[in-house]
Every structure is written in structure tokens, then in C-alpha cells.
CSV table of C-alpha atoms in Angstrom, one decimal:
chain,number,residue,atom,x,y,z
A,1,MET,CA,35.4,16.6,-5.4
A,2,ASN,CA,33.0,17.4,-8.3
A,3,GLU,CA,30.0,19.1,-6.5
A,4,HIS,CA,27.5,17.5,-8.9
A,5,ILE,CA,28.5,13.8,-8.6
A,6,PRO,CA,26.5,11.6,-6.2
A,7,VAL,CA,28.5,9.8,-3.6
A,8,VAL,CA,27.5,6.2,-2.8
A,9,ARG,CA,29.1,4.3,0.1
A,10,GLU,CA,28.4,1.2,2.2
A,11,VAL,CA,28.0,2.3,5.8
A,12,ASP,CA,27.3,0.3,9.0
A,13,GLN,CA,23.5,0.3,8.5
A,14,GLY,CA,23.2,0.0,4.7
A,15,THR,CA,24.0,1.9,1.5
A,16,ALA,CA,24.3,5.7,2.0
A,17,ARG,CA,23.9,8.1,-0.9
A,18,LEU,CA,24.8,11.8,-0.9
A,19,MET,CA,22.9,13.4,-3.8
A,20,PRO,CA,23.4,17.0,-4.9
A,21,ASP,CA,20.5,19.4,-5.1
A,22,VAL,CA,20.4,20.8,-8.6
A,23,ASP,CA,18.7,24.0,-7.3
A,24,ARG,CA,21.2,24.8,-4.5
A,25,GLU,CA,24.9,24.8,-5.3
A,26,ARG,CA,26.3,23.2,-2.1
A,27,ALA,CA,23.3,21.4,-0.8
A,28,TRP,CA,23.0,17.6,-0.4
A,29,LEU,CA,20.4,15.0,0.4
A,30,LEU,CA,21.5,12.0,2.4
A,31,THR,CA,19.6,8.7,2.1
A,32,VAL,CA,20.4,5.3,3.7
A,33,ASP,CA,18.9,2.3,1.8
A,34,GLY,CA,16.7,4.8,0.0
A,35,ALA,CA,15.2,6.4,3.1
A,36,PRO,CA,15.8,10.2,3.4
A,37,GLN,CA,18.0,10.9,6.5
A,38,SER,CA,19.2,14.5,6.2
A,39,TYR,CA,19.4,17.5,4.0
A,40,VAL,CA,22.3,20.0,4.4
A,41,ASP,CA,23.1,23.2,2.6
A,42,LEU,CA,26.7,24.0,3.4
A,43,ASP,CA,26.2,27.7,2.3
A,44,ASP,CA,23.0,28.1,4.4
A,45,PRO,CA,23.0,25.8,7.4
A,46,ALA,CA,19.8,27.5,8.7
A,47,HIS,CA,17.9,26.2,5.7
A,48,LEU,CA,16.0,23.1,6.8
A,49,GLU,CA,14.3,21.1,4.0
A,50,PHE,CA,12.5,18.3,5.9
A,51,GLU,CA,9.2,19.0,7.6
A,52,TYR,CA,10.2,17.2,10.9
A,53,ALA,CA,13.5,19.1,11.0
A,54,ARG,CA,11.7,22.4,10.8
A,55,ARG,CA,9.5,21.4,13.6
A,56,LEU,CA,12.4,20.4,15.8
A,57,ALA,CA,13.9,23.8,14.9
A,58,HIS,CA,10.7,25.5,16.2
A,59,VAL,CA,11.3,23.7,19.5
A,60,VAL,CA,15.0,24.9,19.5
A,61,ASP,CA,13.9,28.5,18.8
A,62,GLY,CA,11.6,28.5,21.9
A,63,ALA,CA,14.1,26.7,24.2
A,64,ALA,CA,15.7,30.0,25.3
A,65,GLY,CA,15.8,33.7,24.4
A,66,GLU,CA,16.6,34.5,20.8
A,67,GLY,CA,20.3,33.8,20.1
A,68,GLU,CA,21.1,32.6,23.5
A,69,PRO,CA,23.6,29.6,23.5
A,70,LEU,CA,22.4,26.2,24.6
A,71,ASP,CA,24.0,23.0,25.7
A,72,VAL,CA,22.4,20.4,23.4
A,73,LEU,CA,22.6,16.6,23.3
A,74,HIS,CA,21.6,15.2,19.9
A,75,LEU,CA,20.8,11.5,19.9
A,76,GLY,CA,21.1,10.5,16.3
A,77,GLY,CA,23.2,12.5,13.9
A,78,GLY,CA,22.8,11.8,10.2
A,79,ALA,CA,24.4,14.6,8.3
A,80,LEU,CA,24.1,16.9,11.4
A,81,SER,CA,21.4,19.2,9.9
A,82,LEU,CA,19.9,20.4,13.3
A,83,PRO,CA,23.3,20.8,15.0
A,84,ARG,CA,24.4,23.0,12.1
A,85,TYR,CA,21.2,25.0,12.5
A,86,VAL,CA,21.8,25.5,16.2
A,87,ALA,CA,25.4,26.5,15.7
A,88,VAL,CA,24.4,29.4,13.4
A,89,THR,CA,21.2,30.5,15.1
A,90,ARG,CA,22.7,30.2,18.7
A,91,PRO,CA,26.4,30.9,18.4
A,92,GLY,CA,28.5,29.7,21.3
A,93,SER,CA,26.3,26.6,21.9
A,94,ARG,CA,28.0,23.4,23.0
A,95,GLN,CA,26.6,20.4,21.2
A,96,ASP,CA,27.3,16.7,21.5
A,97,VAL,CA,26.0,14.5,18.7
A,98,VAL,CA,25.8,10.7,19.2
A,99,GLU,CA,25.5,8.5,16.1
A,100,ALA,CA,26.0,4.8,16.2
A,101,ASP,CA,26.8,4.4,12.5
A,102,ARG,CA,30.5,5.2,12.4
A,103,GLY,CA,30.7,4.6,8.6
A,104,LEU,CA,28.0,7.3,8.1
A,105,LEU,CA,29.9,9.7,10.4
A,106,ALA,CA,33.1,9.2,8.3
A,107,LEU,CA,31.1,9.9,5.1
A,108,VAL,CA,29.7,13.1,6.5
A,109,ALA,CA,33.0,14.3,7.9
A,110,GLU,CA,34.6,13.7,4.5
A,111,HIS,CA,32.0,15.3,2.2
A,112,LEU,CA,30.0,17.7,4.5
A,113,PRO,CA,32.7,18.8,7.0
A,114,LEU,CA,31.7,21.0,9.9
A,115,PRO,CA,33.2,24.5,10.0
A,116,GLU,CA,36.0,25.4,12.4
A,117,GLY,CA,34.8,26.5,15.8
A,118,SER,CA,31.3,25.1,15.3
A,119,GLY,CA,31.1,23.9,18.9
A,120,ILE,CA,29.8,20.5,17.7
A,121,ALA,CA,31.5,17.3,19.0
A,122,VAL,CA,30.5,14.1,17.2
A,123,HIS,CA,30.7,10.7,18.9
A,124,GLY,CA,30.3,7.2,17.4
A,125,ALA,CA,28.3,5.4,20.1
A,126,ASP,CA,24.9,4.0,21.0
A,127,ALA,CA,22.5,6.7,22.0
A,128,ARG,CA,21.1,5.0,25.1
A,129,ARG,CA,24.6,4.0,26.4
A,130,TRP,CA,25.9,7.6,25.9
A,131,LEU,CA,22.8,9.0,27.6
A,132,GLU,CA,23.3,6.7,30.6
A,133,ALA,CA,26.9,7.8,31.0
A,134,ALA,CA,26.2,11.6,30.6
A,135,PRO,CA,26.4,13.8,33.6
A,136,ALA,CA,23.2,14.7,35.4
A,137,ALA,CA,21.7,18.2,34.6
A,138,SER,CA,24.1,18.8,31.8
A,139,ALA,CA,21.8,19.6,28.8
A,140,ASP,CA,19.3,22.4,28.2
A,141,LEU,CA,17.9,20.4,25.3
A,142,ILE,CA,18.0,16.8,24.2
A,143,VAL,CA,16.9,15.9,20.7
A,144,GLY,CA,16.0,12.3,19.9
A,145,ASP,CA,16.2,11.6,16.2
A,146,VAL,CA,17.5,8.0,16.1
A,147,PHE,CA,16.3,5.7,13.3
A,148,GLY,CA,17.6,2.2,12.6
A,149,GLY,CA,16.7,2.3,8.9
A,150,SER,CA,13.2,3.9,9.1
A,151,ARG,CA,12.3,2.7,12.7
A,152,VAL,CA,13.0,4.2,16.1
A,153,PRO,CA,14.9,1.5,18.1
A,154,ALA,CA,13.0,-0.1,21.0
A,155,HIS,CA,15.6,0.8,23.6
A,156,LEU,CA,14.9,4.5,23.0
A,157,THR,CA,11.1,4.3,23.7
A,158,SER,CA,10.9,3.1,27.3
A,159,VAL,CA,10.2,4.6,30.7
A,160,GLU,CA,13.7,3.8,31.8
A,161,TYR,CA,15.0,5.7,28.8
A,162,ALA,CA,12.7,8.6,29.6
A,163,ARG,CA,14.1,8.7,33.2
A,164,GLU,CA,17.6,9.0,31.8
A,165,VAL,CA,16.5,11.9,29.6
A,166,ARG,CA,15.0,13.7,32.6
A,167,ARG,CA,18.2,13.0,34.7
A,168,VAL,CA,20.4,14.6,32.0
A,169,LEU,CA,18.2,17.6,31.4
A,170,ARG,CA,18.6,20.6,33.5
A,171,PRO,CA,15.6,21.9,35.4
A,172,GLY,CA,13.4,23.5,32.8
A,173,GLY,CA,15.1,21.7,30.0
A,174,VAL,CA,13.3,20.3,27.0
A,175,TYR,CA,13.2,17.0,25.2
A,176,ALA,CA,12.1,16.8,21.6
A,177,ALA,CA,11.9,13.5,19.7
A,178,ASN,CA,11.2,12.8,16.0
A,179,LEU,CA,8.8,9.8,15.9
A,180,ALA,CA,6.8,8.2,13.1
A,181,ASP,CA,3.5,6.4,13.1
A,182,GLY,CA,0.1,6.1,11.5
A,183,ALA,CA,-3.5,5.3,12.6
A,184,PRO,CA,-4.4,3.8,15.0
A,185,PHE,CA,-1.2,5.3,16.6
A,186,ALA,CA,-0.5,2.5,19.0
A,187,PHE,CA,3.2,3.5,19.0
A,188,LEU,CA,2.7,7.2,19.3
A,189,ARG,CA,0.1,7.0,22.0
A,190,SER,CA,2.4,4.7,24.0
A,191,GLN,CA,5.2,7.2,23.7
A,192,LEU,CA,3.0,10.0,25.0
A,193,ALA,CA,2.0,7.8,27.9
A,194,THR,CA,5.6,6.8,28.6
A,195,PHE,CA,6.9,10.4,28.7
A,196,ALA,CA,3.9,11.6,30.6
A,197,ALA,CA,4.9,9.2,33.4
A,198,VAL,CA,8.3,11.0,33.7
A,199,LEU,CA,7.9,14.6,32.4
A,200,PRO,CA,4.6,16.3,33.2
A,201,GLU,CA,4.4,18.8,30.4
A,202,LEU,CA,3.9,17.4,26.9
A,203,ALA,CA,3.1,18.6,23.4
A,204,LEU,CA,2.9,16.9,20.0
A,205,VAL,CA,3.6,18.7,16.7
A,206,ALA,CA,2.4,17.1,13.4
A,207,GLU,CA,0.8,17.7,10.1
A,208,PRO,CA,-3.0,17.7,10.5
A,209,GLY,CA,-3.4,14.9,8.0
A,210,VAL,CA,-1.2,12.7,10.0
A,211,LEU,CA,-3.0,13.5,13.2
A,212,ARG,CA,-6.3,12.7,11.5
A,213,GLY,CA,-5.0,9.3,10.5
A,214,ARG,CA,-5.0,10.0,6.8
A,215,ARG,CA,-1.4,9.1,6.3
A,216,PHE,CA,1.7,7.7,8.0
A,217,GLY,CA,4.1,10.4,9.0
A,218,ASN,CA,6.4,12.1,11.4
A,219,ALA,CA,5.3,13.6,14.7
A,220,VAL,CA,7.5,15.6,17.1
A,221,LEU,CA,7.0,14.9,20.8
A,222,VAL,CA,8.0,17.7,23.2
A,223,ALA,CA,8.4,17.1,26.9
A,224,SER,CA,9.6,19.1,29.9
A,225,ASP,CA,9.3,19.5,33.6
A,226,ARG,CA,8.1,23.1,33.1
A,227,PRO,CA,5.1,24.5,31.2
A,228,LEU,CA,5.8,24.7,27.5
A,229,ASP,CA,5.0,27.8,25.5
A,230,THR,CA,2.6,25.9,23.3
A,231,ALA,CA,0.9,29.1,22.0
A,232,ARG,CA,4.3,30.3,20.5
A,233,LEU,CA,5.0,26.8,19.2
A,234,ALA,CA,1.6,26.6,17.6
A,235,ARG,CA,2.1,30.0,15.9
A,236,ARG,CA,5.4,29.0,14.5
A,237,ALA,CA,4.1,25.6,13.3
A,238,ALA,CA,1.0,27.0,11.7
A,239,ALA,CA,3.0,29.7,9.8
A,240,ASP,CA,5.6,27.3,8.5
A,241,ALA,CA,5.9,26.5,4.8
A,242,PHE,CA,4.7,23.0,5.9
A,243,PRO,CA,1.9,23.9,8.4
A,244,ALA,CA,1.5,21.7,11.4
A,245,ARG,CA,-0.7,21.5,14.4
A,246,VAL,CA,0.3,21.5,18.1
A,247,GLU,CA,-1.7,19.2,20.4
A,248,HIS,CA,-1.4,19.7,24.2
A,249,GLY,CA,-3.5,19.6,27.4
A,250,ASP,CA,-6.9,17.9,27.3
A,251,ALA,CA,-6.7,17.3,23.5
A,252,LEU,CA,-3.5,15.5,23.9
A,253,ALA,CA,-4.8,13.5,26.8
A,254,ARG,CA,-7.8,12.4,24.6
A,255,PHE,CA,-5.4,11.5,21.8
A,256,THR,CA,-3.3,9.4,24.2
A,257,GLY,CA,-6.4,7.7,25.5
A,258,ASP,CA,-5.9,4.6,27.6
A,259,ALA,CA,-2.3,3.9,26.4
A,260,GLU,CA,0.1,2.7,29.0
A,261,PRO,CA,3.7,3.6,29.7
A,262,VAL,CA,6.2,1.0,28.2
A,263,GLY,CA,9.1,-0.4,30.1
A,264,ASP,CA,12.3,-1.9,28.7
A,265,ALA,CA,10.9,-5.4,28.9
A,266,GLY,CA,7.9,-4.6,26.6
A,267,ALA,CA,9.4,-1.9,24.4
A,268,VAL,CA,9.1,-2.3,20.6
A,269,PRO,CA,10.5,-0.2,17.7
A,270,SER,CA,8.3,2.2,15.8
A,271,PRO,CA,6.2,0.5,13.1
A,272,VAL,CA,7.6,-0.2,9.6
A,273,PRO,CA,6.5,2.6,7.3
A,274,PRO,CA,4.2,1.6,4.4
A,275,ASP,CA,5.9,1.6,1.0
A,276,GLY,CA,6.4,5.1,-0.2
A,277,ALA,CA,5.8,6.8,3.1
A,278,PHE,CA,9.1,8.5,3.1
A,279,GLY,CA,10.0,8.3,-0.6
A,280,ILE,CA,11.9,11.0,-2.4
A,281,GLY,CA,10.4,10.6,-5.8
């Protein structure tokens, strides 16, 4: 196909667009109903354009020794930006990607194919159902990056979901979730309380302006049953092209405040972003 012609296709959850980046020869931006979903550079899979993707990558980088392969379960796929990153930075990793939008998967497979031997298996399925069927202690890292449109679905925000995450993680494994909220952070605080009820070690990575309530934005929740190397994570986040802050310990407990864990019966999706929150110009 002509590398410079946008691709527009109706997928299960809306209208997907693949738009070429004029500055990078084989790089593409994926949007669904105008909301940015993924950015992929086929010539440089380690290049991550989105701030939240870079923060998830910081978590990946600290999940094991440099270059060591990992068993990773990605809940939410998009154009597979992070799985591609893991495949090139940790060769030999085994990765399962679960994406409910089969039309989107077909589009990505056609126009942004994975290289041979990537170790990435892609599955068209609901993330929660796949997680519940996954073997216990089968993943070193679970990444939650599921958005129905621009909202995290309610069934991926509950204590019951968090218990399934812990069951599938190996001892010492790490969960990282891309979430989105703005002041007064009712959703984000409830997510922190929910995961604190299941996994005792928590951190939150976000741009300082988001944490101060100045704007709506992404925040990456990190959870484990072992102490997290928050000092290393903080160094990486602060030195990034898009600097971020890492909250943990007492500061994170103060941020969480009196928020309560949420069960399936009371779970709600993440809030609707304000107009322009995730625009692409």
C-alpha cells in the first residue's frame, strides 16, 4: 500500500483511522472515533510516542534484569505498541495480547503486521474473561490498557478483577494499568483503594499537572506483592522527555484518602474525558 495514504475502517467499537507520520517513514498513529489509541514505528518498535506508553515501558524496564525475557499478559491491544517494545528490548519474551475489538485486530494485522518470531500471540476476547481463564502464576507482568472508546470499562476496575490479576501473576510479579481521571480523582482514588486491598505494594506515575488537578490525564497504577523499586522508577520518570512524578508510601496513602475498594456490584467506568483532553490537534 502507499505508505502515505491514511486508512479508514469501521471496526467493532467505531471508526478507526491509521494516519502516517510525515516525520517518520513507517510510523503510524491509530485513532478510534478520534481518540488516539496507539502509535507504532515499524522501523523502530522501541520508539514510544505517547506519554502513558513511555511510563508503562519504565515499569517493563524495571520488572526484571536488563534484557531478561518476561511472560507478559497485555489486556487491551490497540496497535500493539508495548508488546512490540517488549519484543525488541527483551528478546525471547512470551506475550499474550487480549483485545476485544476483532475488527481492530484485523486492521492492525493487515497494515502493521508483527515480525516473524516476535513471540506475541494476539487473541480476540474480553479481557476479564480471558484473565479468569488464564492459568494461575503464569505471568511476570500484566498490563491493563483497556479503553472502551476513551473510558476504562467497569468490569476491569473491581476487587474481584484485582484478585484475578493477583492469581495470574507469579510471586513478585507486577501489574501496571493505564488509567485516566481528573480532580477530584474519585475514580483514581477508588482504583488505588481497590488494588491496595489485594496487592500491598503500590505506586502511581503521572505528570505533575495531572496530580495537582490542573488537567485531566493519564496515570499509571503499579501494584505488586513485593516492594517496588520506586527510586529507580522515579529516576526514569523524571528524566523522560515527558517528565512524570512517582507517588508511593505515605504520599500515596494521603492521595487515596478515605476512598473505599469497589466490588463488581458497584464498579463504574472511568469518567468521560472533557472535550479535547486527548485530542491530536
